[in-house]
Amino acid sequence: MKKLINKPEDVVKEELEGMALAYPDLVKVHFDPNFVYRADAPVKNKVAVISGGGSGHEPMHGGFVGVGMLDAACPGEVFTSPTPDQMLEATKMVNGGAGVLHIVKNYSGDIMNFEMAADMARAEGIRVLSILIDDDVAVKDSLYTQGRRGVGTTVLAEKICGAAAEKGYDLKRVADLCRRVNINGRSMGMALTPCTVPMAGKPTFELAEDEMEIGIGIHGEPGRQRMKIKTADEITEMLALSIIEDPAYTRTVREWDEDKEEWVDVTLEDPPFKAGDRVLAFVNSMGGTPAIELLIIYRKLHEICEKKGLKIVRNLIGPYITSLEMQGCSITLLKMDDEMIELWDAPVKTPGLRWGM
Amino acid sequence: MPITTADVLEFLRRSADVLHENKEYLTELDSAIGDADHGINMDRGFQNILKKLPSVEDKDAGTILKTSGMALVSSVGGAGGPLYGTAFMQAGMALAGKYELTAEDVLAALDAALKGVMMRGKSKPGQKTMIDAIDPAVTAMREALDSGADTLEALERATAAAEKGMKDTIPMLAMKGRASYLGERSIGHQDPGATSSYLLIRTMAEMAREKA
């Protein structure tokens, strides 16, 4: 293992220390329990948006804390979901009185830890709603698996919902918007190389020099297929066509019902893309793939979208939801409406995303 | 000889040792079908329990186990944190106020732990999880006690059942957590969660053997 670290067990702590020193105007860092929060939190009467997950996906989530995006982010150990006390303390810290939205990626650990935290926060009198992101089309089945994983759409949901909260939407409206972003977003990723979790010291899986894995998750979860490596155009086509052409996906997720005061099962269906849709195209690096290659991917993605009648109205290209040093990329397409476009364009000022201010 | 809170504390200390010794083994099992952190996380969690034990040394078994559950929830992360945390907290609820335990109490705690895990993980036997070790252990221990076996005998049968349950996860198709994404590729690997559960149950039996 070759990494720019000191001790494997200090990686997350030292990263957070660096973050606090690098962006004092944007964020503060709370230790034990660990969370990153907006420097001006709590913002009175604004819905607070919180996310979190294992570390190793930087800049997500800590790098998206700031004006117009997240109010707080809870980093777990590398590739390990954070613990409920982190989300509970973060929720208490950033609650401005208008309630808190938890944006949770669909991993069993994240769901359970966030559920426990939401229950504890509600027991302390804070309004909390939770929305699950599950957009990874590489997972076809939700009956015999945990279901689609939460990947690229998470970044887009955090930006759009953060802007909505900044604009004064109430909690229910921010949650409804987040659910809408989730069901309109689809992603798929691929890996050329594995990555190494510092504490494990060894790669999480193995790929031969001439192999790639299509449909990989952001922790190296296996995808649809392991195969001989192909050209950028062929890879882009495999990812994009899965995203565009896969049939509607139905799943049951748990959400908190404020009227019944209990967790309820909600069935959601994502509509497939169709000609005429306006989309945001997000080409993401898994960490080890350079910008030069992402633009080659984008070039082909643009051509495919045009051929399919999808109009790319916004794009995001770069390393935003990474998997340590893994080489590879993911593509996310989000079907946008006027409201989402307006919120996407709204000012944002975070360590990882910044425009309009 | 009754089981005392000193035994409960000793069980937690030994479990911490056992999980520390098996840290790499569990992580290796997890890297085959999960995300290669189970041993690391369990070790961190039980080391955290050790830090909390001095503050509850003179308390009842329920408080000791509930405190241990909270220590796991706040330090393990992943799915293991809420699952093992809930298991210990539920076991603690079953033993609330008790300073001396019978074998039936241990069974009640194990049963409460099992139900807690099933509730938290929305899971059931046969899905290649820790439940596949705990569920047969609870059944075996209940049958043993019903047929008049003593504590040692009951815990040894529970351990044997947990070991079999753990091995039975090898041909299973994973349906929960990250292993589920492997589909058919999850077949042929032993579940790390079932393995750590087996190790904890075995630790109880080993202590009973030394005491007998």
XYZ file of C-alpha atoms in Angstrom:
569
model
C 0.000 0.000 0.000
C 1.385 3.351 -1.065
C -0.525 6.311 0.329
C 0.157 9.837 1.518
C -0.914 9.127 5.064
C 0.631 9.035 8.517
C -1.130 6.260 10.400
C -4.062 4.384 8.824
C -6.188 4.881 11.955
C -5.658 8.657 11.821
C -6.735 9.169 8.214
C -10.256 10.484 8.847
C -9.300 12.593 11.866
C -6.371 14.232 10.074
C -8.409 14.857 6.937
C -11.021 16.650 9.054
C -8.311 18.690 10.784
C -7.034 19.736 7.369
C -10.540 20.623 6.265
C -11.106 22.884 9.274
C -7.830 24.705 8.589
C -8.387 24.971 4.837
C -11.927 26.354 4.774
C -12.563 28.232 8.037
C -14.827 30.739 6.272
C -17.113 27.930 5.039
C -17.124 25.114 7.567
C -16.378 24.133 11.122
C -15.467 20.656 12.250
C -16.742 19.017 15.414
C -14.746 16.101 16.798
C -15.977 13.175 18.858
C -18.505 12.711 17.463
C -17.174 13.794 14.086
C -19.120 16.054 11.771
C -18.512 18.988 9.441
C -21.021 21.844 9.666
C -21.698 25.224 8.139
C -19.648 27.975 9.724
C -22.797 30.053 10.279
C -24.974 27.205 11.613
C -27.649 27.085 12.765
C -29.372 29.256 10.170
C -32.558 30.419 11.860
C -35.837 29.285 10.288
C -34.091 27.485 7.419
C -34.550 23.755 6.855
C -31.226 22.077 7.550
C -29.978 19.429 5.114
C -27.646 16.757 6.428
C -25.967 13.856 4.745
C -23.260 11.456 5.661
C -21.662 8.180 4.871
C -18.378 6.399 4.915
C -15.259 8.419 4.177
C -13.255 7.794 1.027
C -15.695 9.488 -1.369
C -14.317 13.017 -1.021
C -15.314 15.694 -1.744
C -18.681 14.048 -0.894
C -20.060 14.738 1.722
C -17.940 17.092 3.841
C -16.827 19.076 0.794
C -20.441 19.944 0.061
C -21.099 21.682 3.355
C -21.656 25.415 3.035
C -24.062 28.025 1.769
C -26.615 26.609 -0.675
C -25.854 22.929 -0.091
C -25.427 20.856 3.081
C -25.679 22.194 6.621
C -23.733 19.268 7.983
C -22.018 16.071 6.892
C -21.163 13.073 9.052
C -18.119 11.117 7.910
C -17.712 7.531 9.036
C -14.513 5.556 8.870
C -13.361 4.834 5.323
C -16.207 2.998 3.533
C -18.016 2.498 6.850
C -21.233 4.308 7.609
C -21.139 6.882 10.390
C -22.719 6.185 13.772
C -26.043 7.552 15.098
C -24.416 9.816 17.691
C -22.710 11.732 14.866
C -25.977 12.378 13.019
C -27.783 13.153 16.263
C -25.257 15.777 17.363
C -25.034 17.239 13.857
C -28.837 17.419 13.689
C -28.974 19.264 17.003
C -26.166 21.627 15.977
C -27.636 22.769 12.643
C -31.352 22.673 13.396
C -32.565 26.245 12.882
C -36.083 25.447 14.018
C -37.509 24.541 10.610
C -36.623 20.858 10.774
C -33.876 18.697 9.323
C -33.717 16.547 6.203
C -31.441 13.500 6.247
C -30.272 12.467 2.779
C -29.308 8.804 3.093
C -27.687 6.544 0.522
C -29.131 3.053 0.165
C -26.668 0.914 2.093
C -27.911 -1.229 4.960
C -25.474 0.350 7.424
C -26.268 3.921 6.452
C -30.003 3.261 6.657
C -29.857 1.665 10.113
C -27.539 4.276 11.603
C -29.528 7.182 10.165
C -32.821 5.614 11.302
C -31.548 5.311 14.867
C -30.307 8.919 14.754
C -33.607 10.233 13.370
C -35.532 8.400 16.090
C -33.264 9.863 18.773
C -33.529 13.404 17.334
C -37.319 13.169 17.211
C -37.293 11.981 20.821
C -35.544 15.275 21.579
C -38.247 17.235 19.789
C -36.564 17.926 16.442
C -38.516 17.402 13.213
C -36.565 15.032 10.973
C -37.483 13.546 7.601
C -35.302 11.086 5.718
C -35.048 10.481 1.991
C -33.181 7.568 0.499
C -31.055 7.850 -2.629
C -30.963 4.642 -4.682
C -29.984 5.378 -8.258
C -27.415 2.767 -9.321
C -28.928 0.953 -12.303
C -26.179 -1.679 -12.158
C -28.381 -3.357 -9.544
C -31.369 -4.763 -11.362
C -33.150 -6.437 -8.556
C -34.562 -5.116 -5.296
C -36.226 -8.321 -4.124
C -33.137 -10.442 -3.567
C -30.664 -7.671 -2.861
C -30.438 -4.530 -0.796
C -31.641 -2.776 -3.977
C -30.045 -0.037 -6.012
C -27.153 1.661 -4.281
C -27.002 5.375 -3.651
C -24.355 6.881 -5.928
C -23.999 9.925 -8.246
C -27.514 11.305 -7.839
C -26.649 11.955 -4.178
C -24.387 14.857 -5.176
C -27.112 16.371 -7.363
C -29.789 15.909 -4.675
C -27.570 17.603 -2.096
C -27.058 20.608 -4.367
C -30.683 20.947 -5.422
C -32.171 20.369 -1.961
C -29.596 22.641 -0.343
C -30.610 25.409 -2.732
C -34.297 24.778 -2.005
C -33.683 25.020 1.741
C -31.711 28.230 1.222
C -34.638 29.609 -0.755
C -37.007 29.019 2.144
C -38.811 25.788 1.196
C -40.368 24.082 4.210
C -39.227 20.639 5.363
C -41.941 18.646 3.616
C -41.297 20.462 0.343
C -37.537 19.890 0.509
C -38.153 16.190 1.242
C -40.620 15.851 -1.637
C -38.135 17.522 -3.969
C -35.365 15.201 -2.804
C -37.520 12.150 -3.521
C -38.293 13.566 -6.964
C -34.609 14.107 -7.721
C -33.895 10.531 -6.635
C -36.488 8.891 -8.859
C -35.431 11.016 -11.827
C -31.733 10.270 -11.456
C -29.922 7.180 -12.674
C -26.262 6.264 -12.485
C -23.828 3.549 -13.374
C -20.122 3.233 -12.728
C -17.150 1.161 -13.787
C -13.672 0.434 -12.482
C -10.327 -0.119 -14.157
C -8.548 -0.728 -10.858
C -9.564 -1.527 -7.288
C -8.773 0.736 -4.349
C -7.193 0.111 -0.966
C -8.878 0.991 2.326
C -6.037 2.351 4.508
C -6.947 0.218 7.532
C -7.175 -2.934 5.405
C -3.895 -2.273 3.593
C -4.877 -4.494 0.667
C -7.022 -3.830 -2.425
C -10.739 -4.498 -1.860
C -10.902 -6.742 -4.925
C -8.680 -7.805 -7.770
C -8.788 -6.951 -11.441
C -6.308 -8.277 -13.952
C -4.281 -5.783 -15.968
C -6.584 -6.215 -18.992
C -9.884 -6.411 -17.083
C -12.531 -3.957 -15.956
C -15.677 -4.218 -13.888
C -18.855 -2.687 -15.283
C -21.497 -1.601 -12.800
C -19.177 -1.270 -9.839
C -20.438 0.453 -6.685
C -18.532 3.207 -4.910
C -17.032 0.765 -2.402
C -15.955 -1.732 -4.987
C -19.184 -3.715 -4.769
C -19.361 -6.010 -7.733
C -21.326 -4.872 -10.696
C -22.982 -6.494 -13.627
C -20.014 -7.923 -15.369
C -16.280 -8.341 -15.306
C -14.806 -8.237 -18.784
C -11.819 -7.416 -20.930
C -11.163 -3.707 -21.094
C -12.748 -1.775 -23.970
C -12.360 1.671 -25.500
C -13.709 4.811 -23.824
C -16.462 5.044 -26.425
C -17.564 1.454 -25.879
C -17.506 1.859 -22.106
C -19.487 5.109 -22.287
C -22.029 3.395 -24.474
C -22.455 0.486 -22.044
C -22.991 2.815 -19.099
C -25.185 5.339 -20.904
C -27.422 2.796 -22.591
C -28.050 0.978 -19.322
C -29.031 4.277 -17.753
C -31.218 5.406 -20.643
C -32.804 2.149 -21.705
C -33.329 0.162 -18.511
C -37.058 -0.277 -17.828
C -38.829 1.402 -14.933
C -37.547 0.293 -11.542
C -39.901 -0.237 -8.631
C -38.794 -0.535 -5.037
C -40.115 -0.148 -1.532
C -38.265 2.212 0.784
C -38.854 3.214 4.389
C -39.776 6.810 5.120
C -40.955 8.502 8.303
C -44.680 9.310 8.235
C -45.261 12.427 10.346
C -49.022 11.872 10.644
C -48.802 8.248 11.703
C -45.589 8.912 13.640
C -43.946 5.739 12.397
C -41.696 4.410 9.661
C -43.788 3.328 6.687
C -42.995 1.503 3.467
C -43.290 3.699 0.399
C -43.268 2.236 -3.109
C -41.482 4.330 -5.702
C -41.005 3.912 -9.421
C -38.455 5.682 -11.564
C -39.664 6.541 -15.038
C -37.300 5.640 -17.885
C -35.865 8.438 -20.013
C -37.618 9.408 -23.231
C -36.838 11.583 -26.220
C -37.343 15.241 -25.424
C -36.243 14.947 -21.783
C -33.925 17.635 -20.490
C -31.076 16.153 -18.478
C -28.131 17.049 -16.340
C -25.171 14.915 -17.423
C -22.723 14.139 -14.645
C -19.454 12.429 -15.520
C -17.642 11.521 -12.328
C -14.143 10.263 -11.659
C -13.797 7.424 -9.152
C -10.709 9.219 -7.871
C -7.865 7.911 -9.995
C -9.147 8.813 -13.438
C -7.864 12.181 -14.693
C -9.927 15.013 -16.193
C -8.556 14.316 -19.664
C -10.282 10.926 -19.708
C -13.529 12.288 -18.260
C -13.850 14.671 -21.196
C -13.380 11.799 -23.630
C -16.265 10.066 -21.840
C -18.347 13.249 -21.893
C -17.786 13.701 -25.612
C -19.288 10.277 -26.331
C -22.055 10.704 -23.753
C -23.086 13.932 -25.450
C -23.283 12.147 -28.791
C -25.389 9.307 -27.326
C -27.780 11.717 -25.596
C -28.228 13.624 -28.835
C -28.950 10.407 -30.690
C -31.514 9.438 -28.051
C -33.192 12.826 -28.124
C -32.063 13.796 -24.621
C -31.120 17.441 -24.301
C -28.208 18.045 -21.953
C -29.117 21.315 -20.255
C -26.478 21.232 -17.501
C -23.396 19.184 -16.787
C -20.974 18.391 -13.998
C -17.622 16.825 -14.789
C -14.959 15.895 -12.273
C -14.190 13.874 -9.148
C -17.192 14.470 -6.868
C -18.174 11.058 -5.504
C -15.003 9.048 -5.468
C -13.807 5.685 -4.318
C -10.382 6.570 -2.887
C -7.787 6.160 -5.653
C -9.854 3.832 -7.848
C -9.495 4.381 -11.574
C -12.832 4.449 -13.282
C -15.810 6.659 -13.791
C -19.521 6.872 -13.322
C -22.206 8.533 -15.365
C -25.353 10.023 -13.888
C -28.255 11.397 -15.866
C -30.871 13.437 -14.026
C -34.082 14.356 -15.767
C -34.629 17.998 -14.918
C -37.631 20.294 -14.795
C -37.628 24.106 -14.579
C -37.618 24.078 -10.796
C -34.632 21.732 -10.592
C -32.706 23.776 -13.175
C -33.321 26.979 -11.254
C -32.183 25.356 -8.008
C -29.148 23.816 -9.691
C -28.122 27.271 -10.924
C -28.647 28.912 -7.520
C -25.507 30.158 -5.757
C -23.452 27.623 -3.842
C -20.322 28.112 -1.772
C -18.751 24.951 -0.417
C -15.216 23.534 -0.517
C -16.205 21.171 -3.337
C -18.736 23.138 -5.398
C -18.797 26.881 -5.781
C -20.562 29.201 -8.175
C -22.720 32.310 -8.262
C -21.158 33.829 -5.152
C -23.023 -22.031 40.393
C -25.009 -18.945 39.385
C -23.764 -16.625 36.681
C -22.804 -13.264 38.194
C -22.222 -9.804 36.810
C -18.515 -10.541 37.206
C -19.034 -13.302 34.627
C -20.832 -10.896 32.310
C -17.939 -8.439 32.572
C -15.464 -11.262 31.989
C -17.461 -12.386 28.948
C -17.197 -8.904 27.451
C -13.459 -8.681 28.154
C -12.818 -12.103 26.639
C -14.987 -11.317 23.663
C -12.877 -8.223 23.073
C -9.778 -10.445 23.105
C -11.344 -13.033 20.806
C -12.477 -10.412 18.303
C -9.090 -8.736 18.439
C -7.397 -12.079 17.706
C -9.823 -12.705 14.845
C -9.715 -9.179 13.454
C -7.852 -10.143 10.305
C -9.761 -13.392 9.798
C -13.128 -11.590 9.946
C -11.891 -8.820 7.683
C -10.648 -11.397 5.212
C -14.045 -13.141 5.170
C -15.642 -9.734 4.659
C -13.366 -8.802 1.800
C -14.607 -11.836 -0.122
C -18.257 -10.764 -0.065
C -18.486 -7.400 1.676
C -16.348 -4.346 2.170
C -13.429 -5.696 4.146
C -14.062 -3.941 7.420
C -15.952 -6.324 9.708
C -12.984 -7.405 11.821
C -11.651 -3.868 12.064
C -15.064 -2.514 13.082
C -15.829 -5.224 15.656
C -12.400 -4.815 17.207
C -12.882 -1.058 17.474
C -16.342 -1.574 18.982
C -15.264 -4.048 21.639
C -12.223 -1.963 22.558
C -14.737 0.827 23.112
C -16.784 -1.476 25.365
C -13.649 -2.104 27.455
C -13.320 1.640 27.979
C -16.898 1.882 29.272
C -16.832 -1.164 31.581
C -15.205 0.511 34.611
C -18.180 2.886 34.906
C -20.705 0.019 35.148
C -18.699 -2.597 37.065
C -21.019 -2.502 40.087
C -24.235 -2.323 38.042
C -26.757 -5.022 37.092
C -26.260 -7.269 34.050
C -28.891 -5.298 32.116
C -27.080 -2.001 32.571
C -23.742 -3.571 31.664
C -25.117 -5.006 28.420
C -27.090 -1.874 27.510
C -23.995 0.248 28.048
C -22.042 -2.170 25.876
C -24.715 -1.898 23.178
C -24.493 1.884 23.212
C -20.702 1.642 23.031
C -21.038 -0.534 19.914
C -23.631 1.716 18.276
C -21.421 4.763 18.734
C -18.191 3.215 17.520
C -18.702 0.339 15.074
C -20.527 2.018 12.197
C -21.525 0.072 9.116
C -24.367 -2.402 9.513
C -22.575 -4.199 12.346
C -22.893 -1.217 14.701
C -26.678 -0.928 14.747
C -27.123 -4.711 14.552
C -24.741 -5.743 17.335
C -25.616 -2.579 19.273
C -29.309 -3.420 19.122
C -28.557 -7.051 20.021
C -26.686 -6.076 23.195
C -29.214 -3.402 24.138
C -32.124 -5.816 23.746
C -30.242 -8.486 25.693
C -29.693 -5.869 28.383
C -33.402 -5.064 28.503
C -34.123 -8.770 29.035
C -31.754 -8.804 32.028
C -32.738 -5.465 33.557
C -32.117 -5.330 37.302
C -30.500 -8.784 37.519
C -27.247 -9.409 39.368
C -27.387 -13.204 39.212
C -28.384 -15.095 36.086
C -29.693 -18.573 35.416
C -29.205 -20.432 32.153
C -32.809 -19.447 31.318
C -31.818 -15.795 31.719
C -28.934 -16.262 29.296
C -31.346 -17.867 26.835
C -33.819 -15.006 27.266
C -31.027 -12.494 26.585
C -29.848 -14.371 23.499
C -33.421 -14.620 22.236
C -33.964 -10.880 22.795
C -30.718 -10.185 20.932
C -31.898 -12.313 18.005
C -35.257 -10.548 17.813
C -33.506 -7.175 18.001
C -31.260 -8.035 15.073
C -34.194 -9.283 12.998
C -36.142 -6.085 13.730
C -33.264 -3.684 13.039
C -32.061 -5.442 9.904
C -35.531 -6.356 8.623
C -34.089 -9.798 8.067
C -34.822 -13.436 8.777
C -32.960 -16.776 8.786
C -31.588 -18.040 5.488
C -30.396 -14.703 4.100
C -26.708 -15.238 4.873
C -26.410 -12.999 7.922
C -25.484 -13.198 11.620
C -29.041 -14.399 12.216
C -28.041 -17.723 10.677
C -25.671 -18.353 13.587
C -27.768 -16.897 16.405
C -31.139 -18.387 15.469
C -30.052 -22.058 15.583
C -28.096 -21.349 18.780
C -31.219 -20.017 20.481
C -33.233 -23.019 19.320
C -30.574 -25.506 20.432
C -30.173 -23.867 23.818
C -33.927 -23.825 24.391
C -34.235 -27.511 23.488
C -31.290 -28.381 25.705
C -32.732 -26.557 28.730
C -36.196 -28.011 28.093
C -34.703 -31.489 28.158
C -32.999 -30.824 31.487
C -29.463 -30.018 30.366
C -27.307 -27.863 32.630
C -25.807 -24.478 31.710
C -22.603 -25.908 30.274
C -24.381 -28.550 28.213
C -26.899 -25.985 26.924
C -24.200 -23.509 25.927
C -22.115 -26.216 24.267
C -25.105 -27.295 22.196
C -25.802 -23.653 21.351
C -22.197 -23.257 20.228
C -22.340 -26.381 18.080
C -25.552 -25.136 16.491
C -24.058 -21.673 15.896
C -21.002 -23.251 14.291
C -23.168 -25.348 12.016
C -25.307 -22.297 11.229
C -22.182 -20.321 10.404
C -20.929 -23.033 8.070
C -24.381 -23.355 6.541
C -24.037 -19.765 5.320
C -21.317 -20.913 2.896
C -23.687 -22.269 0.203
C -26.280 -19.542 0.848
C -27.143 -16.734 -1.532
C -26.708 -13.392 0.250
C -29.863 -11.294 0.282
C -28.955 -8.511 2.691
C -26.305 -5.824 2.803
C -23.422 -5.384 0.433
C -22.919 -9.108 -0.089
C -26.316 -9.236 -1.807
C -24.887 -7.420 -4.841
C -22.695 -10.412 -5.561
C -25.742 -12.520 -6.348
C -24.550 -15.999 -7.248
C -20.982 -14.969 -6.560
C -21.806 -14.770 -2.830
C -22.257 -18.539 -2.813
C -19.254 -20.427 -1.459
C -18.228 -17.818 1.102
C -18.842 -17.898 4.845
C -20.719 -14.910 6.206
C -18.483 -12.713 8.394
C -21.387 -11.584 10.619
C -22.419 -15.173 11.306
C -18.773 -15.875 12.118
C -18.432 -13.094 14.690
C -21.740 -14.172 16.259
C -20.453 -17.730 16.520
C -17.246 -16.509 18.169
C -19.235 -14.651 20.828
C -21.466 -17.645 21.582
C -18.426 -19.920 21.724
C -16.820 -17.564 24.243
C -19.811 -18.056 26.552
C -19.480 -21.826 26.327
C -15.745 -21.695 26.997
C -16.323 -19.690 30.149
C -19.009 -22.138 31.291
C -16.592 -25.022 30.718
C -13.911 -23.408 32.879
C -16.440 -22.687 35.607
C -17.906 -26.192 35.629
